[in-house]
mmCIF file of C-alpha atoms in Angstrom:
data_model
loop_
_atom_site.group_PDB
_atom_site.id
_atom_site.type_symbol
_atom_site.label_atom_id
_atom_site.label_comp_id
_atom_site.label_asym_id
_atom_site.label_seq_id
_atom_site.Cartn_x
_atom_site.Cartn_y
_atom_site.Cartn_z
ATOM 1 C CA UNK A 1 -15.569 -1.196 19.664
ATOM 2 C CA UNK A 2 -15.682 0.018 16.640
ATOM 3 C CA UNK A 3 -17.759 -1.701 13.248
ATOM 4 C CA UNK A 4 -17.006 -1.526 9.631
ATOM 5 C CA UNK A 5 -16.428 -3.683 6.485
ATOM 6 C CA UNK A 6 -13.678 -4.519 4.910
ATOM 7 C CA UNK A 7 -13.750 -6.101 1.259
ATOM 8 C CA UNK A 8 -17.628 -7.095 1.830
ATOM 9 C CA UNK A 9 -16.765 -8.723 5.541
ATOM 10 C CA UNK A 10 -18.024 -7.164 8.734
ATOM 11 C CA UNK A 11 -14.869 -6.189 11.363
ATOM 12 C CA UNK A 12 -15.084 -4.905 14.984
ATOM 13 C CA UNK A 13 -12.165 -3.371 16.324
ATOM 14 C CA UNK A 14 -11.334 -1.398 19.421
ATOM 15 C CA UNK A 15 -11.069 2.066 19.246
ATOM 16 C CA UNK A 16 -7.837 3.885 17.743
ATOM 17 C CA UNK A 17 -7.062 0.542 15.588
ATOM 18 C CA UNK A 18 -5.889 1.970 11.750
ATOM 19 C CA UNK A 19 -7.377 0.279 9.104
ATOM 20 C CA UNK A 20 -4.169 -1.506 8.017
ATOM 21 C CA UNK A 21 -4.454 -3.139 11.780
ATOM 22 C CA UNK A 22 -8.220 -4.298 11.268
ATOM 23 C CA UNK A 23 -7.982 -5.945 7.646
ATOM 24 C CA UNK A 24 -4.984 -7.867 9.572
ATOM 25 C CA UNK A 25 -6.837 -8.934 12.468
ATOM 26 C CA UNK A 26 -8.934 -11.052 9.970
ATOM 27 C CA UNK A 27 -6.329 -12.071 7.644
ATOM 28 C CA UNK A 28 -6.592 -9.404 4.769
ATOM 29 C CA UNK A 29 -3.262 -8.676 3.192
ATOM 30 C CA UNK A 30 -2.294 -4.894 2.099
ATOM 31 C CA UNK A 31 0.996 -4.212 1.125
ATOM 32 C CA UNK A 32 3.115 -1.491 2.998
ATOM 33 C CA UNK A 33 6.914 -0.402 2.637
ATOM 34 C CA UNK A 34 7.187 2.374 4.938
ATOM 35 C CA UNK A 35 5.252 0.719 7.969
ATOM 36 C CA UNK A 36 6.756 -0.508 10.778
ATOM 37 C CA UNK A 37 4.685 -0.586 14.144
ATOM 38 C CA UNK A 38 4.642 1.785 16.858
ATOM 39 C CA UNK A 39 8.089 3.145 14.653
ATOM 40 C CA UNK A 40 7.135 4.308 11.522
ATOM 41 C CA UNK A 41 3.512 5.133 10.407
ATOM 42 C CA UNK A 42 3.729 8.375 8.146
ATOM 43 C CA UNK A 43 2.000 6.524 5.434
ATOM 44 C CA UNK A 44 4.854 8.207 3.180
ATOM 45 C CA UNK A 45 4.807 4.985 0.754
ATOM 46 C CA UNK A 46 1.408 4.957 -0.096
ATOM 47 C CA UNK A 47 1.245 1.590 -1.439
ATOM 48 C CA UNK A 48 -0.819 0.889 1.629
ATOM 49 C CA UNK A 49 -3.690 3.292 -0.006
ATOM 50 C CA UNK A 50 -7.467 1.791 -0.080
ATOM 51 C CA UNK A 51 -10.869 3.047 -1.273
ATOM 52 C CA UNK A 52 -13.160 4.629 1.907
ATOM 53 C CA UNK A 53 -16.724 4.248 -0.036
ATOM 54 C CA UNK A 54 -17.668 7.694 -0.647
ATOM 55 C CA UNK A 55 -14.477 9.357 -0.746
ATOM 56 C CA UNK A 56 -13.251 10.564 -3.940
ATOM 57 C CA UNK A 57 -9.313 9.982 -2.832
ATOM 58 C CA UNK A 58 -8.402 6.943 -1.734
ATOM 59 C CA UNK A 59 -6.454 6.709 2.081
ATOM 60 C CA UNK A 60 -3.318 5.426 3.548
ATOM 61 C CA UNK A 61 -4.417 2.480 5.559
ATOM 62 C CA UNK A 62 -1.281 2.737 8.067
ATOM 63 C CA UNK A 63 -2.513 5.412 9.555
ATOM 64 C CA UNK A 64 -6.091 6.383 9.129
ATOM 65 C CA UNK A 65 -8.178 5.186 12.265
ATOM 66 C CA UNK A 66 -10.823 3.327 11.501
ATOM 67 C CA UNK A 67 -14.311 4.658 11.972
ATOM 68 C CA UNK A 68 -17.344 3.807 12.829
ATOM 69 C CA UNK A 69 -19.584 2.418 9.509
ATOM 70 C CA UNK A 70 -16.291 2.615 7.408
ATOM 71 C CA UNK A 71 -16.642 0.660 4.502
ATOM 72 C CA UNK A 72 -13.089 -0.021 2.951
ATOM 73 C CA UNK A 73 -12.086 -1.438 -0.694
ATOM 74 C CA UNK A 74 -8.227 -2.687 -0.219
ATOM 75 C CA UNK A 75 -8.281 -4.283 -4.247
ATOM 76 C CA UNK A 76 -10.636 -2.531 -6.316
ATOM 77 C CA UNK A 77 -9.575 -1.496 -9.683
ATOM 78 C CA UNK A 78 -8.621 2.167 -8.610
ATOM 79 C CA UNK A 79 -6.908 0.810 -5.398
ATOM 80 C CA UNK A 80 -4.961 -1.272 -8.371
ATOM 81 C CA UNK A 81 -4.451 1.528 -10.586
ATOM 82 C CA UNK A 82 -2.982 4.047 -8.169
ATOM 83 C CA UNK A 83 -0.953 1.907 -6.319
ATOM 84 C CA UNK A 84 0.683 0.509 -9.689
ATOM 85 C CA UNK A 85 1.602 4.217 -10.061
ATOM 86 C CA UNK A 86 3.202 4.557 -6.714
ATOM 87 C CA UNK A 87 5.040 0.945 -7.064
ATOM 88 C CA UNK A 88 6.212 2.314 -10.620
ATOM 89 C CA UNK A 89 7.373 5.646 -9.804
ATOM 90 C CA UNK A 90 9.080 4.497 -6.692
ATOM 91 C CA UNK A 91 11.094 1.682 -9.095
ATOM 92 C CA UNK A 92 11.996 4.595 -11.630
ATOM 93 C CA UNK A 93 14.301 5.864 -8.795
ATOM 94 C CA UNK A 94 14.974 2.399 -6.939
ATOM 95 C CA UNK A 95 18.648 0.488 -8.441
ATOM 96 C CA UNK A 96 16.879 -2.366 -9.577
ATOM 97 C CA UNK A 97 19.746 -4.520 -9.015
ATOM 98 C CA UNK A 98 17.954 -7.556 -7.404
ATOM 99 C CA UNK A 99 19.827 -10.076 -8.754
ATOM 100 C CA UNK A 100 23.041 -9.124 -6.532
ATOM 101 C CA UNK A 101 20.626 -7.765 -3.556
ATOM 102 C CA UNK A 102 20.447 -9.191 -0.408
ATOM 103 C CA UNK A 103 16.898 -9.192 -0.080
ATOM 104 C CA UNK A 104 16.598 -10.602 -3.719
ATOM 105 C CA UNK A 105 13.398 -13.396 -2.890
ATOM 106 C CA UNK A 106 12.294 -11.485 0.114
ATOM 107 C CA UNK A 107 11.549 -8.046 -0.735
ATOM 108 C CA UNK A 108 8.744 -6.614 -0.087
ATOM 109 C CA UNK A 109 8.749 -4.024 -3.113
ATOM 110 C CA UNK A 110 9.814 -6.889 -5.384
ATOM 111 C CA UNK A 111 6.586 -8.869 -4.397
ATOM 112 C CA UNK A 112 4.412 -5.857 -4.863
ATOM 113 C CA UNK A 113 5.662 -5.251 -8.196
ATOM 114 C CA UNK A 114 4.954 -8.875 -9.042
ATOM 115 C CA UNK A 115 1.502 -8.576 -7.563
ATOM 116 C CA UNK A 116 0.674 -6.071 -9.827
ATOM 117 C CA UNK A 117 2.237 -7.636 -12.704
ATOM 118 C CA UNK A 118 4.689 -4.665 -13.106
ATOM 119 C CA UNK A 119 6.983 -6.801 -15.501
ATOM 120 C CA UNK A 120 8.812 -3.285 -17.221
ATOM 121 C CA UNK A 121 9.414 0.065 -16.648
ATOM 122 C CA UNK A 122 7.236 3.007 -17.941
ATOM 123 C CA UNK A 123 9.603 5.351 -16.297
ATOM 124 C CA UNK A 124 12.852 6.321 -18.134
ATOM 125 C CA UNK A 125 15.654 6.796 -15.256
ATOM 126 C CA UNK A 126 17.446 10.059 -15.744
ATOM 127 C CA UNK A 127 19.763 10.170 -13.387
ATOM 128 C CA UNK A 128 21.703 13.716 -13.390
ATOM 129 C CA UNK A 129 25.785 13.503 -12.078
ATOM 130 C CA UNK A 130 26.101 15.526 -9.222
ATOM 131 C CA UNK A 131 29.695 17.612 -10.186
#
């Protein structure tokens, strides 16, 4: 087993479980896009990022293993900051059409944004016409 802390609260976790997988198993939430189980966990999104205390850059939680005497930050104010960024730039190419969407209600990017009180774009969409 592996020990660490998460947010201030202790965790133990078999070996070879990410960190996404450990602030689960005791109900922390941390958004992901690009995750899916055993399928997809490149950690392309990063929206899953957290701070690793002493670590200048903060880490995708999808797929870094967590290590022994870890101790993780999933909502400090530069795991707020840079994942604002990331929700941002990846609106300033999404269509932004959620009122027709199917997902409209039960999107995941839509709740992030809304999370992190992204209410307008910074972002100007230039979209260039392929000829």
């Amino acid at each position: 087993m592996v020990k660490l802390t998460i947010d201030n609260i202790a965790v133990k976790v078999p070996e070879g479980t990410t960190i996404l997988e450990a602030a689960r198993s005791i109900g922390l939430y941390i958004p992901t896009l690009c995750y899916l189980k055993d399928l997809n966990e490149i950690g392309a999104c990063r929206v899953c990022v957290v701070e690793l205390k002493g670590r200048e850059k903060l880490i995708a939680a999808c797929n870094t293993v967590a290590e022994e005497g870890m101790v993780i930050y999933t909502n400090s104010p530069k795991v707020r900051r840079d994942r604002r960024i990331v929700v941002e730039l990846i609106l300033s190419q999404h269509d932004c059409l959620c009122v027709t969407c199917n997902r409209s209600g039960d999107c995941e990017l839509q709740k992030v944004a809304m999370e992190l009180g992204i209410l307008k774009m910074p972002f100007n969409k230039d979209v260039a016409e392929l000829d």
